[in-house]
Amino acid sequence: MTSKIRIKVGDVEFEYEGETKFSKDEIKDLFAHLESFSATGKIVERPNPPEGGRTANGGIRPLHTSTIASRLDAKGAQKVVLAAAAHLQLIEGKESFSRQELLTDMKTATMHYKATMSSNLSNTLQTMVSQGAINQISADAYSLTETKHAELERLVAGQS
């Protein structure tokens, strides 16, 4: 049986998915450990970005693929693909991405990714190209469409 745990204490976030089971005591110890990071100041605080979710240098603040997937309420493959594509293009600054890069990034969204998404990825990508959500640039290169890029940029920046 797979265990999932996600804990956020201040700026510290811990996410785990795997076969290991956690007892109540182990979870309490984990909370205490995370709180100690926050209390001792071992975490480097980043200045809060100005309104709109952008950093002072104009870039979008870094977010994990899981956070983007959560904001998209990703329950299916297409939304997980969008979350990974948004992470690759908006956060990592890639102009385009390969199928393998996309799949690798999708897998990091452990609360949303399902193994069946890998075997159905070609069909999912084909559907999304035909729907105008992503562009196929070459045999193995994709990018977000301009419309979807702008929509996801607003979402990542914390705007509706």
mmCIF file of C-alpha atoms in Angstrom:
data_model
loop_
_atom_site.group_PDB
_atom_site.id
_atom_site.type_symbol
_atom_site.label_atom_id
_atom_site.label_comp_id
_atom_site.label_asym_id
_atom_site.label_seq_id
_atom_site.Cartn_x
_atom_site.Cartn_y
_atom_site.Cartn_z
ATOM 1 C CA MET A 1 0.000 0.000 0.000
ATOM 2 C CA THR A 2 1.328 3.422 -0.956
ATOM 3 C CA SER A 3 1.569 6.097 1.724
ATOM 4 C CA LYS A 4 1.312 9.784 0.876
ATOM 5 C CA ILE A 5 2.248 12.589 3.203
ATOM 6 C CA ARG A 6 2.536 16.317 2.594
ATOM 7 C CA ILE A 7 3.447 18.760 5.346
ATOM 8 C CA LYS A 8 4.059 22.484 5.142
ATOM 9 C CA VAL A 9 5.399 24.420 8.118
ATOM 10 C CA GLY A 10 6.042 28.055 7.244
ATOM 11 C CA ASP A 11 8.348 28.079 4.231
ATOM 12 C CA VAL A 12 9.326 24.424 4.720
ATOM 13 C CA GLU A 13 7.401 21.886 2.682
ATOM 14 C CA PHE A 14 7.865 18.113 2.810
ATOM 15 C CA GLU A 15 6.169 15.729 0.381
ATOM 16 C CA TYR A 16 6.564 11.945 0.305
ATOM 17 C CA GLU A 17 4.905 9.088 -1.541
ATOM 18 C CA GLY A 18 6.093 5.516 -1.186
ATOM 19 C CA GLU A 19 5.700 2.139 0.417
ATOM 20 C CA THR A 20 6.934 3.201 3.860
ATOM 21 C CA LYS A 21 4.192 3.527 6.469
ATOM 22 C CA PHE A 22 4.437 6.234 9.099
ATOM 23 C CA SER A 23 3.290 5.833 12.687
ATOM 24 C CA LYS A 24 1.747 8.719 14.617
ATOM 25 C CA ASP A 25 4.962 9.105 16.602
ATOM 26 C CA GLU A 26 7.076 9.258 13.454
ATOM 27 C CA ILE A 27 4.806 11.924 11.986
ATOM 28 C CA LYS A 28 5.005 13.927 15.225
ATOM 29 C CA ASP A 29 8.813 13.649 15.094
ATOM 30 C CA LEU A 30 8.769 14.843 11.491
ATOM 31 C CA PHE A 31 6.629 17.856 12.448
ATOM 32 C CA ALA A 32 9.020 18.669 15.293
ATOM 33 C CA HIS A 33 12.012 18.400 12.975
ATOM 34 C CA LEU A 34 10.433 20.673 10.365
ATOM 35 C CA GLU A 35 9.442 23.173 13.051
ATOM 36 C CA SER A 36 13.012 23.181 14.354
ATOM 37 C CA PHE A 37 14.245 24.293 10.921
ATOM 38 C CA SER A 38 11.804 27.155 11.018
ATOM 39 C CA ALA A 39 12.659 28.077 14.622
ATOM 40 C CA THR A 40 16.453 27.945 14.223
ATOM 41 C CA GLY A 41 16.491 30.052 11.092
ATOM 42 C CA LYS A 42 18.321 27.398 9.059
ATOM 43 C CA ILE A 43 15.976 28.190 6.226
ATOM 44 C CA VAL A 44 17.026 31.087 4.060
ATOM 45 C CA GLU A 45 14.076 33.394 3.736
ATOM 46 C CA ARG A 46 13.362 34.827 0.333
ATOM 47 C CA PRO A 47 11.907 38.310 0.174
ATOM 48 C CA ASN A 48 8.212 38.346 -0.611
ATOM 49 C CA PRO A 49 7.611 39.073 -4.281
ATOM 50 C CA PRO A 50 5.610 42.165 -5.126
ATOM 51 C CA GLU A 51 1.921 41.969 -6.110
ATOM 52 C CA GLY A 52 1.279 39.699 -9.070
ATOM 53 C CA GLY A 53 3.589 36.909 -7.942
ATOM 54 C CA ARG A 54 6.684 38.086 -9.775
ATOM 55 C CA THR A 55 10.111 38.532 -8.323
ATOM 56 C CA ALA A 56 11.891 41.870 -8.375
ATOM 57 C CA ASN A 57 13.798 40.866 -11.526
ATOM 58 C CA GLY A 58 10.547 40.237 -13.431
ATOM 59 C CA GLY A 59 10.714 36.439 -13.291
ATOM 60 C CA ILE A 60 7.971 34.242 -11.924
ATOM 61 C CA ARG A 61 8.648 32.953 -8.429
ATOM 62 C CA PRO A 62 9.737 29.310 -8.327
ATOM 63 C CA LEU A 63 6.977 26.758 -7.787
ATOM 64 C CA HIS A 64 7.081 22.965 -7.795
ATOM 65 C CA THR A 65 5.108 21.030 -10.395
ATOM 66 C CA SER A 66 2.916 19.656 -7.571
ATOM 67 C CA THR A 67 1.910 23.184 -6.574
ATOM 68 C CA ILE A 68 1.007 24.079 -10.149
ATOM 69 C CA ALA A 69 -0.942 20.810 -10.484
ATOM 70 C CA SER A 70 -2.824 21.611 -7.276
ATOM 71 C CA ARG A 71 -3.708 25.068 -8.572
ATOM 72 C CA LEU A 72 -5.009 23.399 -11.738
ATOM 73 C CA ASP A 73 -6.965 20.880 -9.622
ATOM 74 C CA ALA A 74 -5.217 18.194 -11.688
ATOM 75 C CA LYS A 75 -7.181 14.978 -11.517
ATOM 76 C CA GLY A 76 -6.403 13.755 -15.024
ATOM 77 C CA ALA A 77 -3.503 13.398 -17.424
ATOM 78 C CA GLN A 78 -4.118 16.597 -19.400
ATOM 79 C CA LYS A 79 -3.935 18.821 -16.320
ATOM 80 C CA VAL A 80 -0.791 17.049 -15.078
ATOM 81 C CA VAL A 81 0.751 17.568 -18.539
ATOM 82 C CA LEU A 82 -0.169 21.269 -18.332
ATOM 83 C CA ALA A 83 1.349 21.546 -14.847
ATOM 84 C CA ALA A 84 4.606 19.949 -16.016
ATOM 85 C CA ALA A 85 4.678 22.039 -19.201
ATOM 86 C CA ALA A 86 4.073 25.201 -17.161
ATOM 87 C CA HIS A 87 6.888 24.234 -14.798
ATOM 88 C CA LEU A 88 9.293 23.557 -17.657
ATOM 89 C CA GLN A 89 8.500 26.734 -19.582
ATOM 90 C CA LEU A 90 7.491 29.273 -16.951
ATOM 91 C CA ILE A 91 9.682 28.242 -14.024
ATOM 92 C CA GLU A 92 12.692 26.615 -15.724
ATOM 93 C CA GLY A 93 12.577 28.995 -18.699
ATOM 94 C CA LYS A 94 12.678 26.369 -21.454
ATOM 95 C CA GLU A 95 11.399 27.427 -24.885
ATOM 96 C CA SER A 96 10.289 23.865 -25.605
ATOM 97 C CA PHE A 97 10.518 20.428 -24.031
ATOM 98 C CA SER A 98 10.798 16.810 -25.122
ATOM 99 C CA ARG A 99 8.319 14.066 -24.315
ATOM 100 C CA GLN A 100 10.867 12.577 -21.883
ATOM 101 C CA GLU A 101 11.466 15.911 -20.122
ATOM 102 C CA LEU A 102 7.711 16.324 -19.786
ATOM 103 C CA LEU A 103 7.233 12.807 -18.396
ATOM 104 C CA THR A 104 10.105 13.221 -15.928
ATOM 105 C CA ASP A 105 8.600 16.479 -14.685
ATOM 106 C CA MET A 106 5.086 14.969 -14.493
ATOM 107 C CA LYS A 107 6.414 12.235 -12.202
ATOM 108 C CA THR A 108 7.561 14.850 -9.679
ATOM 109 C CA ALA A 109 3.914 15.799 -9.065
ATOM 110 C CA THR A 110 3.543 12.720 -6.880
ATOM 111 C CA MET A 111 0.115 13.638 -5.502
ATOM 112 C CA HIS A 112 -1.309 13.900 -9.031
ATOM 113 C CA TYR A 113 0.738 11.604 -11.293
ATOM 114 C CA LYS A 114 -0.489 8.065 -12.000
ATOM 115 C CA ALA A 115 1.610 5.381 -13.735
ATOM 116 C CA THR A 116 -1.027 4.972 -16.469
ATOM 117 C CA MET A 117 -0.284 8.536 -17.582
ATOM 118 C CA SER A 118 3.073 7.347 -18.925
ATOM 119 C CA SER A 119 1.605 4.660 -21.165
ATOM 120 C CA ASN A 120 -1.086 7.036 -22.461
ATOM 121 C CA LEU A 121 1.167 10.076 -22.874
ATOM 122 C CA SER A 122 1.399 9.914 -26.681
ATOM 123 C CA ASN A 123 -2.396 9.909 -26.999
ATOM 124 C CA THR A 124 -2.725 12.662 -24.399
ATOM 125 C CA LEU A 125 -0.208 14.841 -26.252
ATOM 126 C CA GLN A 126 -1.948 14.208 -29.584
ATOM 127 C CA THR A 127 -5.298 15.229 -28.074
ATOM 128 C CA MET A 128 -3.825 18.350 -26.497
ATOM 129 C CA VAL A 129 -2.193 19.387 -29.786
ATOM 130 C CA SER A 130 -5.530 19.012 -31.582
ATOM 131 C CA GLN A 131 -7.293 20.993 -28.806
ATOM 132 C CA GLY A 132 -4.798 23.850 -29.119
ATOM 133 C CA ALA A 133 -3.328 23.533 -25.618
ATOM 134 C CA ILE A 134 0.198 22.644 -26.744
ATOM 135 C CA ASN A 135 2.197 22.903 -29.963
ATOM 136 C CA GLN A 136 4.161 20.065 -31.495
ATOM 137 C CA ILE A 137 7.299 21.754 -32.806
ATOM 138 C CA SER A 138 9.031 18.632 -34.136
ATOM 139 C CA ALA A 139 8.767 14.861 -33.752
ATOM 140 C CA ASP A 140 9.785 15.098 -30.079
ATOM 141 C CA ALA A 141 9.513 18.763 -29.131
ATOM 142 C CA TYR A 142 6.506 20.522 -27.636
ATOM 143 C CA SER A 143 5.616 23.901 -26.183
ATOM 144 C CA LEU A 144 2.587 25.612 -24.709
ATOM 145 C CA THR A 145 0.441 27.584 -27.147
ATOM 146 C CA GLU A 146 0.526 31.357 -26.633
ATOM 147 C CA THR A 147 -2.997 31.328 -25.200
ATOM 148 C CA LYS A 148 -2.295 28.491 -22.773
ATOM 149 C CA HIS A 149 1.081 30.023 -21.851
ATOM 150 C CA ALA A 150 -0.607 33.317 -20.878
ATOM 151 C CA GLU A 151 -3.374 31.506 -18.973
ATOM 152 C CA LEU A 152 -0.896 29.388 -17.004
ATOM 153 C CA GLU A 153 1.376 32.362 -16.380
ATOM 154 C CA ARG A 154 -1.543 34.129 -14.646
ATOM 155 C CA LEU A 155 -2.318 30.985 -12.635
ATOM 156 C CA VAL A 156 1.304 30.505 -11.562
ATOM 157 C CA ALA A 157 1.531 34.179 -10.598
ATOM 158 C CA GLY A 158 -1.452 33.655 -8.297
ATOM 159 C CA GLN A 159 -3.970 35.513 -10.432
ATOM 160 C CA SER A 160 -7.218 33.984 -11.668
#
